[in-house]
């Protein structure tokens, strides 16, 4: 989506991608130039990224992530099936997950089916999330060094509720460096 807003991704099949199957919101952190001093913002990136709907997609066989976003607000990610992702075995690259959302505001991730994730999280809500919710997801057969649902470094209220999680090599749910995170009825 290249930093745009008000996109709808619905009823797509995304498969056989070497990196991330779907990226939305602002630009992700991948670049051939590893020197952070040389990185410049992409032209046309709107700071109001968001109001995305990602619904009823099937995403599989992606090397680092099924879907990834950065800095979105008012987003719904629901009823997606994400499986057989993160096979690049790059979990310590810290961008790998079935669904990885970074810096979300007022975002809901619900009713997704995520399974067969190797070397990554099923759902990773990364850094500075606010008023967001991970609810009613069906998650199984996950191998991760942290948590199948991993909520990281968020200080304002967020919620993880009513998820079904089983057969995880690692933790089921991990709230790392977060406060006001409600984890209930999983």
Short mmCIF file of C-alpha atoms in Angstrom, two decimals:
data_model
loop_
_atom_site.label_atom_id
_atom_site.label_comp_id
_atom_site.label_asym_id
_atom_site.label_seq_id
_atom_site.Cartn_x
_atom_site.Cartn_y
_atom_site.Cartn_z
CA UNK A 1 0.00 0.00 0.00
CA UNK A 2 3.13 2.22 0.09
CA UNK A 3 2.01 4.38 2.99
CA UNK A 4 -1.51 4.95 1.74
CA UNK A 5 -4.77 4.85 3.62
CA UNK A 6 -8.30 3.53 3.16
CA UNK A 7 -7.22 0.42 1.26
CA UNK A 8 -9.31 -2.77 1.29
CA UNK A 9 -7.55 -6.11 0.78
CA UNK A 10 -10.31 -8.70 0.53
CA UNK A 11 -10.71 -12.25 -0.85
CA UNK A 12 -7.15 -12.54 -2.20
CA UNK A 13 -4.89 -15.56 -2.40
CA UNK A 14 -1.26 -14.59 -1.79
CA UNK A 15 1.26 -17.42 -1.98
CA UNK A 16 4.86 -18.41 -2.70
CA UNK A 17 6.48 -15.11 -1.67
CA UNK A 18 10.12 -15.07 -0.57
CA UNK A 19 9.56 -12.32 2.01
CA UNK A 20 6.24 -10.80 3.24
CA UNK A 21 3.04 -11.68 1.40
CA UNK A 22 1.23 -8.40 2.11
CA UNK A 23 2.50 -5.08 3.45
CA UNK A 24 0.19 -2.22 4.30
CA UNK A 25 0.40 1.00 6.25
CA UNK A 26 3.71 2.80 6.13
CA UNK A 27 6.93 1.33 4.69
CA UNK A 28 8.42 -1.66 6.47
CA UNK A 29 12.02 -1.73 7.58
CA UNK A 30 13.55 -3.78 4.79
CA UNK A 31 16.16 -2.10 2.64
CA UNK A 32 19.27 -3.16 0.72
CA UNK A 33 21.13 -0.24 2.32
CA UNK A 34 21.98 -1.30 5.89
CA UNK A 35 23.40 2.09 6.92
CA UNK A 36 20.61 3.84 8.89
CA UNK A 37 22.11 7.27 8.08
CA UNK A 38 21.37 6.72 4.37
CA UNK A 39 17.70 5.86 4.80
CA UNK A 40 15.34 8.56 3.63
CA UNK A 41 11.56 8.52 3.86
CA UNK A 42 9.76 7.40 0.75
CA UNK A 43 8.07 10.26 -1.07
CA UNK A 44 4.33 10.49 -0.64
CA UNK A 45 4.08 8.60 2.63
CA UNK A 46 1.12 9.99 4.52
CA UNK A 47 1.49 10.17 8.29
CA UNK A 48 -2.25 9.41 8.55
CA UNK A 49 -1.79 5.85 7.29
CA UNK A 50 -4.63 3.63 8.25
CA UNK A 51 -8.31 2.87 7.93
CA UNK A 52 -7.32 -0.39 6.23
CA UNK A 53 -9.49 -3.47 5.99
CA UNK A 54 -7.67 -6.78 5.50
CA UNK A 55 -10.37 -9.44 5.32
CA UNK A 56 -10.99 -12.99 4.04
CA UNK A 57 -7.55 -13.45 2.49
CA UNK A 58 -5.59 -16.69 2.27
CA UNK A 59 -1.85 -16.15 2.63
CA UNK A 60 0.62 -19.01 2.65
CA UNK A 61 4.14 -20.12 1.86
CA UNK A 62 5.75 -16.74 2.57
CA UNK A 63 9.37 -16.61 3.72
CA UNK A 64 9.35 -14.00 6.50
CA UNK A 65 5.74 -12.94 7.13
CA UNK A 66 2.22 -13.52 5.92
CA UNK A 67 1.38 -9.86 6.39
CA UNK A 68 3.14 -6.89 7.92
CA UNK A 69 2.25 -3.31 8.61
CA UNK A 70 3.80 -0.27 10.20
CA UNK A 71 2.03 2.66 11.77
CA UNK A 72 -1.64 2.10 11.03
CA UNK A 73 -4.74 3.41 12.75
CA UNK A 74 -8.38 2.35 12.66
CA UNK A 75 -7.53 -0.94 10.96
CA UNK A 76 -9.42 -4.27 10.87
CA UNK A 77 -7.58 -7.53 10.13
CA UNK A 78 -10.18 -10.29 10.19
CA UNK A 79 -11.17 -13.71 8.87
CA UNK A 80 -7.81 -14.33 7.17
CA UNK A 81 -6.10 -17.70 6.91
CA UNK A 82 -2.32 -17.51 7.22
CA UNK A 83 -0.22 -20.66 7.19
CA UNK A 84 3.15 -22.20 6.35
CA UNK A 85 5.04 -18.91 6.69
CA UNK A 86 8.38 -17.82 8.19
CA UNK A 87 10.29 -20.71 6.60
CA UNK A 88 13.31 -18.43 5.99
CA UNK A 89 14.21 -19.24 9.62
CA UNK A 90 14.95 -15.58 10.34
CA UNK A 91 13.16 -15.13 13.68
CA UNK A 92 16.13 -13.29 15.14
CA UNK A 93 15.81 -10.83 12.25
CA UNK A 94 12.75 -9.68 14.28
CA UNK A 95 10.34 -9.03 11.44
CA UNK A 96 8.83 -12.53 11.15
CA UNK A 97 5.26 -13.54 11.96
CA UNK A 98 2.06 -14.76 10.41
CA UNK A 99 0.65 -11.29 11.15
CA UNK A 100 3.06 -8.55 12.33
CA UNK A 101 1.61 -5.15 13.11
CA UNK A 102 3.82 -2.36 14.38
CA UNK A 103 2.58 0.83 16.05
CA UNK A 104 -1.15 0.29 15.76
CA UNK A 105 -3.79 2.67 17.06
CA UNK A 106 -7.40 1.55 17.45
CA UNK A 107 -6.82 -1.66 15.48
CA UNK A 108 -8.64 -5.01 15.73
CA UNK A 109 -7.13 -8.39 14.76
CA UNK A 110 -9.91 -10.97 15.02
CA UNK A 111 -11.20 -14.32 13.77
CA UNK A 112 -8.01 -15.22 11.89
CA UNK A 113 -6.78 -18.81 11.49
CA UNK A 114 -2.99 -18.97 11.75
CA UNK A 115 -1.05 -22.22 11.72
CA UNK A 116 2.19 -23.96 10.73
CA UNK A 117 4.41 -20.97 11.46
CA UNK A 118 8.05 -21.95 11.87
CA UNK A 119 10.54 -19.50 13.42
CA UNK A 120 8.04 -16.69 13.97
CA UNK A 121 5.02 -15.53 15.93
CA UNK A 122 1.45 -16.17 14.85
CA UNK A 123 0.52 -12.56 15.74
CA UNK A 124 3.08 -9.95 16.75
CA UNK A 125 1.81 -6.58 17.95
CA UNK A 126 5.06 -4.69 18.06
CA UNK A 127 5.87 -1.46 19.91
CA UNK A 128 3.71 1.46 20.88
CA UNK A 129 0.31 -0.10 20.17
CA UNK A 130 -2.62 1.83 21.60
CA UNK A 131 -6.25 0.83 22.14
CA UNK A 132 -5.91 -2.27 19.97
CA UNK A 133 -7.35 -5.75 20.37
CA UNK A 134 -6.37 -9.31 19.37
CA UNK A 135 -9.51 -11.42 19.72
CA UNK A 136 -11.05 -14.78 18.77
CA UNK A 137 -8.15 -16.02 16.65
CA UNK A 138 -7.51 -19.74 16.11
CA UNK A 139 -3.76 -20.37 16.42
CA UNK A 140 -1.91 -23.70 16.34
CA UNK A 141 1.30 -25.48 15.34
CA UNK A 142 3.62 -22.53 16.02
CA UNK A 143 7.39 -22.62 16.66
CA UNK A 144 8.69 -19.41 18.22
CA UNK A 145 11.39 -18.24 20.61
CA UNK A 146 8.87 -15.89 22.25
CA UNK A 147 5.07 -16.13 22.06
CA UNK A 148 2.46 -17.31 19.58
CA UNK A 149 0.74 -14.00 20.38
CA UNK A 150 3.46 -11.52 21.23
CA UNK A 151 2.49 -8.06 22.48
CA UNK A 152 5.56 -5.89 22.82
CA UNK A 153 6.54 -2.52 24.30
CA UNK A 154 3.12 -0.90 24.51
CA UNK A 155 2.23 1.34 27.44
CA UNK A 156 -1.41 2.27 26.81
CA UNK A 157 -4.42 -0.09 27.08
CA UNK A 158 -4.64 -3.04 24.69
CA UNK A 159 -6.44 -6.38 24.95
CA UNK A 160 -5.78 -10.03 24.04
CA UNK A 161 -8.96 -12.05 24.55
CA UNK A 162 -10.91 -15.15 23.55
CA UNK A 163 -8.15 -16.66 21.39
CA UNK A 164 -7.75 -20.43 21.04
CA UNK A 165 -4.05 -21.36 21.10
CA UNK A 166 -2.56 -24.86 21.09
CA UNK A 167 0.50 -26.86 20.07
CA UNK A 168 3.02 -24.03 20.50
CA UNK A 169 6.74 -24.57 20.87
CA UNK A 170 7.39 -21.44 22.95
CA UNK A 171 4.93 -19.36 24.97
CA UNK A 172 1.26 -19.13 24.11
CA UNK A 173 0.92 -15.42 24.91
CA UNK A 174 3.72 -13.07 25.87
CA UNK A 175 3.29 -9.45 26.99
CA UNK A 176 6.83 -8.10 26.89
CA UNK A 177 7.67 -4.61 28.20
CA UNK A 178 3.98 -3.69 28.12
CA UNK A 179 1.68 -2.16 30.68
CA UNK A 180 -2.11 -1.91 30.81
CA UNK A 181 -2.30 -5.04 28.63
CA UNK A 182 -5.42 -7.07 29.42
CA UNK A 183 -5.07 -10.80 28.69
CA UNK A 184 -8.40 -12.52 29.40
CA UNK A 185 -10.49 -15.58 28.46
CA UNK A 186 -7.94 -17.27 26.17
#
